[in-house]
Short mmCIF file of C-alpha atoms in Angstrom, two decimals:
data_model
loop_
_atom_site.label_atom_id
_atom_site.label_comp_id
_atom_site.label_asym_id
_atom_site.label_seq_id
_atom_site.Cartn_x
_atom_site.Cartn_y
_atom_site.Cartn_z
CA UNK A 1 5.99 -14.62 -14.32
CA UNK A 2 4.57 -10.71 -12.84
CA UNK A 3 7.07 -9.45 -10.28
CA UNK A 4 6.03 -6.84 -8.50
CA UNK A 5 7.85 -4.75 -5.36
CA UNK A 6 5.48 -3.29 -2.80
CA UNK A 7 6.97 -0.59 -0.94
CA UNK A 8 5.46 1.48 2.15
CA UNK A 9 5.51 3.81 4.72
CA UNK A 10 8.78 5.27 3.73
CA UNK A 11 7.60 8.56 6.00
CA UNK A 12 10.23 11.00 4.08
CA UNK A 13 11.01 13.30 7.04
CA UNK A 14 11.56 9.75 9.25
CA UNK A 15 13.24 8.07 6.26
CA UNK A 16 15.60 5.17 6.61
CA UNK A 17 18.11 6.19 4.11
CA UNK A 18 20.66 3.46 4.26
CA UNK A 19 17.53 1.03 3.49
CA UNK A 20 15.58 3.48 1.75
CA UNK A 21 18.49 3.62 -0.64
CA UNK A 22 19.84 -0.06 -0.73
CA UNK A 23 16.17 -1.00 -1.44
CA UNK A 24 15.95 1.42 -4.54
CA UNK A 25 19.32 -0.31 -5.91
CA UNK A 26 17.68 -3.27 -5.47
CA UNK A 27 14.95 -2.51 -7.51
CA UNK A 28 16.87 -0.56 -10.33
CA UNK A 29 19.15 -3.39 -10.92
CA UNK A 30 16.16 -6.00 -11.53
CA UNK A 31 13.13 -4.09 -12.54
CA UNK A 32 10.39 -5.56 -11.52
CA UNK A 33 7.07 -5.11 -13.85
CA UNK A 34 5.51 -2.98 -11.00
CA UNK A 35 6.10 -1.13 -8.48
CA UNK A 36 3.42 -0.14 -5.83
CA UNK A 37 3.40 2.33 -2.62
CA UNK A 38 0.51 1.59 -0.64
CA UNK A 39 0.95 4.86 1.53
CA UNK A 40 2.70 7.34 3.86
CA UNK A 41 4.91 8.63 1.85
CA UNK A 42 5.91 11.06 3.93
CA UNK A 43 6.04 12.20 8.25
CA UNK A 44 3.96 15.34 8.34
CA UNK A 45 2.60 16.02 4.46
CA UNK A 46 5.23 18.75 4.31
CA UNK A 47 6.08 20.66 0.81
CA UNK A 48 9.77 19.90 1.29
CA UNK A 49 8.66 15.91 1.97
CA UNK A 50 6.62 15.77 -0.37
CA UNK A 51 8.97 17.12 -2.92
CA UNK A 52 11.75 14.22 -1.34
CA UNK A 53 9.34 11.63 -2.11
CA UNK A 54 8.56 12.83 -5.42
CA UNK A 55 12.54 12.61 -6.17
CA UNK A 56 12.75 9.81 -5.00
CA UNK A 57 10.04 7.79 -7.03
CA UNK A 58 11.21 9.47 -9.80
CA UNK A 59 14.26 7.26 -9.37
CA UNK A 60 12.43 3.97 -9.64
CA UNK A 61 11.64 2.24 -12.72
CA UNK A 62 8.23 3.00 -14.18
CA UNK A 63 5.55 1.72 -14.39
CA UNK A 64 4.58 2.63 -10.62
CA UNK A 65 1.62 3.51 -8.42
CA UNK A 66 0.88 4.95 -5.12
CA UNK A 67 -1.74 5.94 -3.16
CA UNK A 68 -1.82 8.18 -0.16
CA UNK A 69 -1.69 6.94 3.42
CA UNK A 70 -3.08 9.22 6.72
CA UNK A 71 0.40 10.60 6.89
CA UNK A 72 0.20 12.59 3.58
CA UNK A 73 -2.41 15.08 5.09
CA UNK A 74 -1.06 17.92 6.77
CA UNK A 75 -0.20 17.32 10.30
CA UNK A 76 0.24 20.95 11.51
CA UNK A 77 -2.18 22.67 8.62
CA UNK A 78 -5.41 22.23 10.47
CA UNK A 79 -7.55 24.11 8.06
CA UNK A 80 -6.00 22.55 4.96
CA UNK A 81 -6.59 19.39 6.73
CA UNK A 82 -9.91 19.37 7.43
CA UNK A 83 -10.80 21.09 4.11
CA UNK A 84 -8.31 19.93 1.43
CA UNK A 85 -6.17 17.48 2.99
CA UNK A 86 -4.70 15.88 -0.29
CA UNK A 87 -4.57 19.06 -2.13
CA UNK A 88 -1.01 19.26 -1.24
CA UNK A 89 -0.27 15.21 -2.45
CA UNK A 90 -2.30 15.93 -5.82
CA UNK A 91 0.11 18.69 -6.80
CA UNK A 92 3.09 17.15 -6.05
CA UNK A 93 2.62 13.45 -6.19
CA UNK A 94 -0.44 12.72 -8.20
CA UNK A 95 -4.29 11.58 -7.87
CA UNK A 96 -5.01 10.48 -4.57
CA UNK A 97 -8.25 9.61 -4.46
CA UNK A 98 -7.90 6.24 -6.71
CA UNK A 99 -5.31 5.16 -9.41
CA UNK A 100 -5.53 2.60 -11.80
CA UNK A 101 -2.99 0.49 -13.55
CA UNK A 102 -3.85 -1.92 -16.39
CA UNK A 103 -1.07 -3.60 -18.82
CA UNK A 104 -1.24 -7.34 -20.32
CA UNK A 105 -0.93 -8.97 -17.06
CA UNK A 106 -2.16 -6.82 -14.05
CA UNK A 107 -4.84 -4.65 -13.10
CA UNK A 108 -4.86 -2.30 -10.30
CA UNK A 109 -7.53 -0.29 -8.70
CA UNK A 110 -5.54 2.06 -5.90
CA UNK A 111 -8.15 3.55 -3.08
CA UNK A 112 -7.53 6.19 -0.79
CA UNK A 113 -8.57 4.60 2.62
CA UNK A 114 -7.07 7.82 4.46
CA UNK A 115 -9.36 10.84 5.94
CA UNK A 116 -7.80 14.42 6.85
CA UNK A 117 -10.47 14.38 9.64
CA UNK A 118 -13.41 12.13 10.48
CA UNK A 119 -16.05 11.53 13.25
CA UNK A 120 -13.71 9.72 15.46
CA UNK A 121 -10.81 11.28 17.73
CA UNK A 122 -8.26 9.39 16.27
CA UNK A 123 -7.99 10.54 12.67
CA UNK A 124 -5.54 7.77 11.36
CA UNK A 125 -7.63 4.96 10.96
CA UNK A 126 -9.37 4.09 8.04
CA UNK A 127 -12.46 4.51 6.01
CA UNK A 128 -13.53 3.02 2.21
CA UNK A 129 -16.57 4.24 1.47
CA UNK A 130 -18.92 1.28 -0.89
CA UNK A 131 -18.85 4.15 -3.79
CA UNK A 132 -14.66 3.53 -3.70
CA UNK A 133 -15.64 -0.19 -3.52
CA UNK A 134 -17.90 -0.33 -6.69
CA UNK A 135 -15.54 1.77 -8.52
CA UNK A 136 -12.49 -0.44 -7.91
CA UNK A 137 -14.39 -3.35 -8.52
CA UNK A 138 -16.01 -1.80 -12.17
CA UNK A 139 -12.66 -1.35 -13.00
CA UNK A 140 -10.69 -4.21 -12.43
CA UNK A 141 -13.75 -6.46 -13.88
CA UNK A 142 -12.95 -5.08 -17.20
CA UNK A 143 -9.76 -6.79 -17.01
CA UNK A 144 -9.57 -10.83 -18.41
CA UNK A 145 -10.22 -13.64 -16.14
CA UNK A 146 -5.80 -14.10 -17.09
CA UNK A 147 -5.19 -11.13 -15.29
CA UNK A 148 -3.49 -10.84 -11.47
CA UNK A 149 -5.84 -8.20 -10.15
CA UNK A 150 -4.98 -6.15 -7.45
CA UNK A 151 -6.43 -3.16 -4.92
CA UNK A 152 -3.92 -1.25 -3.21
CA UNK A 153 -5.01 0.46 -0.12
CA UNK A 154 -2.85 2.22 3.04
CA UNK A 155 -5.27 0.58 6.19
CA UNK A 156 -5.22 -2.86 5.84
CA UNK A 157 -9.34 -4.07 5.49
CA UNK A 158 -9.42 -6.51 8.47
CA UNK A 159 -6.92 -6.68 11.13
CA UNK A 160 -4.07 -8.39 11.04
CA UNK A 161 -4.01 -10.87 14.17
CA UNK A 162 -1.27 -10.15 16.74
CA UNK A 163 -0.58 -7.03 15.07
CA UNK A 164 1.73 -4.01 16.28
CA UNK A 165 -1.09 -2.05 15.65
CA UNK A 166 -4.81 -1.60 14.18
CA UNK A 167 -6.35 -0.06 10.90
CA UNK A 168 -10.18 -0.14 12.31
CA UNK A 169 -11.22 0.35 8.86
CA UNK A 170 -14.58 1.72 8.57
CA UNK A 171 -16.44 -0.25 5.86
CA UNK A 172 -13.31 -2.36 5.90
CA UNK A 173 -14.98 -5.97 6.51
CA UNK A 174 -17.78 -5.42 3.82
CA UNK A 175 -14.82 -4.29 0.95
CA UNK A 176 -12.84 -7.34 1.94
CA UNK A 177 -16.16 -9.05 0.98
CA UNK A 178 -16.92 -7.65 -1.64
CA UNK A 179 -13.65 -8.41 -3.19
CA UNK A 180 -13.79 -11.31 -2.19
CA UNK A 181 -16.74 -11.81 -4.35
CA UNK A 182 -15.46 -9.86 -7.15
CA UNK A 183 -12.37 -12.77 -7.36
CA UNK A 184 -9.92 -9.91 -6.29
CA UNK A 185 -6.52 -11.79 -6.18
CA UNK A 186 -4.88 -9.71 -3.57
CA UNK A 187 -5.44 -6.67 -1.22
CA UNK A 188 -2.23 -4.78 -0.89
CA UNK A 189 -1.88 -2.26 2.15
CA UNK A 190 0.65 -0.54 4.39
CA UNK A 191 0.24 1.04 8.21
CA UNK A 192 0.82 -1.53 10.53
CA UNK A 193 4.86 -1.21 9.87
CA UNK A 194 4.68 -5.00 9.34
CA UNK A 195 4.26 -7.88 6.71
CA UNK A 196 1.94 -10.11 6.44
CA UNK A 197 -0.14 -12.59 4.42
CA UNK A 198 -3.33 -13.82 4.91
CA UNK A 199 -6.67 -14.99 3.16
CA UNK A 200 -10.14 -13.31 3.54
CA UNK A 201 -12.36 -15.38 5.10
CA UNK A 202 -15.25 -14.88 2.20
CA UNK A 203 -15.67 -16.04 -1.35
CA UNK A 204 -13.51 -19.22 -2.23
CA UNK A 205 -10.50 -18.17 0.04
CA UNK A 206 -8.47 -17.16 -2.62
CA UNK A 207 -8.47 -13.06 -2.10
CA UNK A 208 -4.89 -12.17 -0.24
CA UNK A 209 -4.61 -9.25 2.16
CA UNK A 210 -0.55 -8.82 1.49
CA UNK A 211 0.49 -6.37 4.03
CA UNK A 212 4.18 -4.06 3.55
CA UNK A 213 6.62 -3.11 6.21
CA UNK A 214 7.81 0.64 6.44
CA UNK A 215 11.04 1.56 5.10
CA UNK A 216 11.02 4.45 7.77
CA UNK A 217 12.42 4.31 11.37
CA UNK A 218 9.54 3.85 12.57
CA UNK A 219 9.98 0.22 13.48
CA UNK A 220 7.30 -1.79 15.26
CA UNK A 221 9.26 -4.69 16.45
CA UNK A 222 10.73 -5.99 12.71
CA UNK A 223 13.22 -4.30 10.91
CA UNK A 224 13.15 -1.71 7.96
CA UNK A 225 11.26 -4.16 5.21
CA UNK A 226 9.51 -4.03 1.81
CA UNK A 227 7.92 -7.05 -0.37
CA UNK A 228 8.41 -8.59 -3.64
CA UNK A 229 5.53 -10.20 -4.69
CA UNK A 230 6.10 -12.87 -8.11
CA UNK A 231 2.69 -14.37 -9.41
CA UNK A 232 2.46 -17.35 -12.07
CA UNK A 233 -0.73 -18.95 -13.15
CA UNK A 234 -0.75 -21.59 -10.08
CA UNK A 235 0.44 -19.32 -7.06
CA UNK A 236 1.34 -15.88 -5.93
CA UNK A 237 5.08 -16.00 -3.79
CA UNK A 238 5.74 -13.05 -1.67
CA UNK A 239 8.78 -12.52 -0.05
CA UNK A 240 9.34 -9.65 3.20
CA UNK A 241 12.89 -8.56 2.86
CA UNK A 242 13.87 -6.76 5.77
CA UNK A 243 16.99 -4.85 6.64
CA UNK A 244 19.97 -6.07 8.14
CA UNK A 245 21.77 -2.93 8.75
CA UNK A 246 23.93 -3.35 5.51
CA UNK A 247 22.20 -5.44 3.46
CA UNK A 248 18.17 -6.94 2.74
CA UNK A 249 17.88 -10.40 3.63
CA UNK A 250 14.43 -12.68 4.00
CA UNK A 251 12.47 -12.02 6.46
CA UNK A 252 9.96 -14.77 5.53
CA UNK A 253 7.96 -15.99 2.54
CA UNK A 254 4.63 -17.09 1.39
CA UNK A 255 2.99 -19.17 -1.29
CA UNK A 256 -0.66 -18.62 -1.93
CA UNK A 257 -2.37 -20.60 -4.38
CA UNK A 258 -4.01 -18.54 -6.79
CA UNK A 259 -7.76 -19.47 -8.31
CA UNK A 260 -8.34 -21.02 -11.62
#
């Protein structure tokens, strides 16, 4: 059995702390094999939220993986945004333009689907670009057929239907087919503040877009959440724990049936 917990848009700055914190005692007390932060870390990309977030991951148990999300570029720092917008994440956090994670059971290809600035007025959407695509999927084919392979990306690929909000992804549709293709087991992602679960509609139907809820307040209709995700050979379970106001309880749960 892999468990891992998928955590998200914690937006240090906007932080839930009651569930930011009851969430990281969840996790300490029953380590799970991974952990994974699929983005926004923080509210503006300051030094001194940064620097929280840093703290605070290095509070959870290893290993662990994040990527950046569109909130992790400077907000106010126009030139640094435009020019170096994840100068300020590299320093403090780590890589940000992909990650990788391989031990005996999973493989992980993290992508940064965020932009500082783009050819579009609205700067927080999402791009993947086809050379992030090949990369990720170079990687995670040198893992064995056994393994639960994984991309984690902020934007989810394709929209999530009846969503709070949208990704509009550029190049999003032809990555989800690609992996797809590539037998990707699951596309992990953050943004819309919400969980979900839901199968691309290439390939055999077995590559999961898994999306996290934010751990910020910066609720979009469902409570503070995060997911724990437990994979065997016949299915992948994920579970949305959201917060009560003193306590995680499920939100809801899904069983995917994983390819042979």
């Amino acid at each position: 059995m892999i468990r891992i917990a998928q955590l998200s848009d914690v937006h240090f700055g906007d932080e839930n702390r009651p569930a930011v914190e009851a969430a990281t005692e969840m996790i300490q007390a029953d380590p799970p094999d991974l952990t994974l932060i699929t983005g926004d870390i923080t509210r503006f990309a300051e030094v001194a939220e940064l620097e929280a977030a840093k703290a605070w991951m290095e509070t959870l148990p290893r290993p662990w993986l994040v990527t950046p999300g569109n909130h992790d570029a400077p907000y106010l720092a126009w030139i640094e945004r435009i020019f170096a917008p994840f100068s300020r994440f590299e320093r403090i956090i780590g890589p940000a333009w992909s990650q990788a994670h391989l031990d005996d059971h999973v493989a992980v290809a993290g992508i940064n689907t965020a932009r500082g600035a783009q050819w579009r007025l609205n700067w927080s959407k999402g791009q993947i670009a086809r050379s992030q695509v090949r990369e990720a999927v170079s990687f995670l084919d040198g893992a064995s057929p056994a393994h639960l392979r994984i991309v984690a990306v902020h934007h989810p690929l394709t929209e999530m239907i009846g969503g709070p909000m949208t990704a509009k992804v550029w190049g999003g549709v032809d990555a989800a087919r690609a992996f797809s293709e590539a037998r990707v087991d699951l596309v992990l992602s953050g943004h819309v503040h919400a969980p979900f679960a839901l199968p691309y509609a290439f390939g055999d139907g077995r590559t999961y877009a898994i999306g996290c809820g934010t751990l910020s307040v910066r609720e979009r209709g469902i409570p503070a959440s995060f997911n724990m995700i437990e994979a065997d050979e016949e299915a992948v379970r994920i579970k949305a724990l959201t917060w009560s106001g003193s306590r995680f309880e499920a939100h809801r749960t899904w069983s995917l049936d994983r390819r042979r």
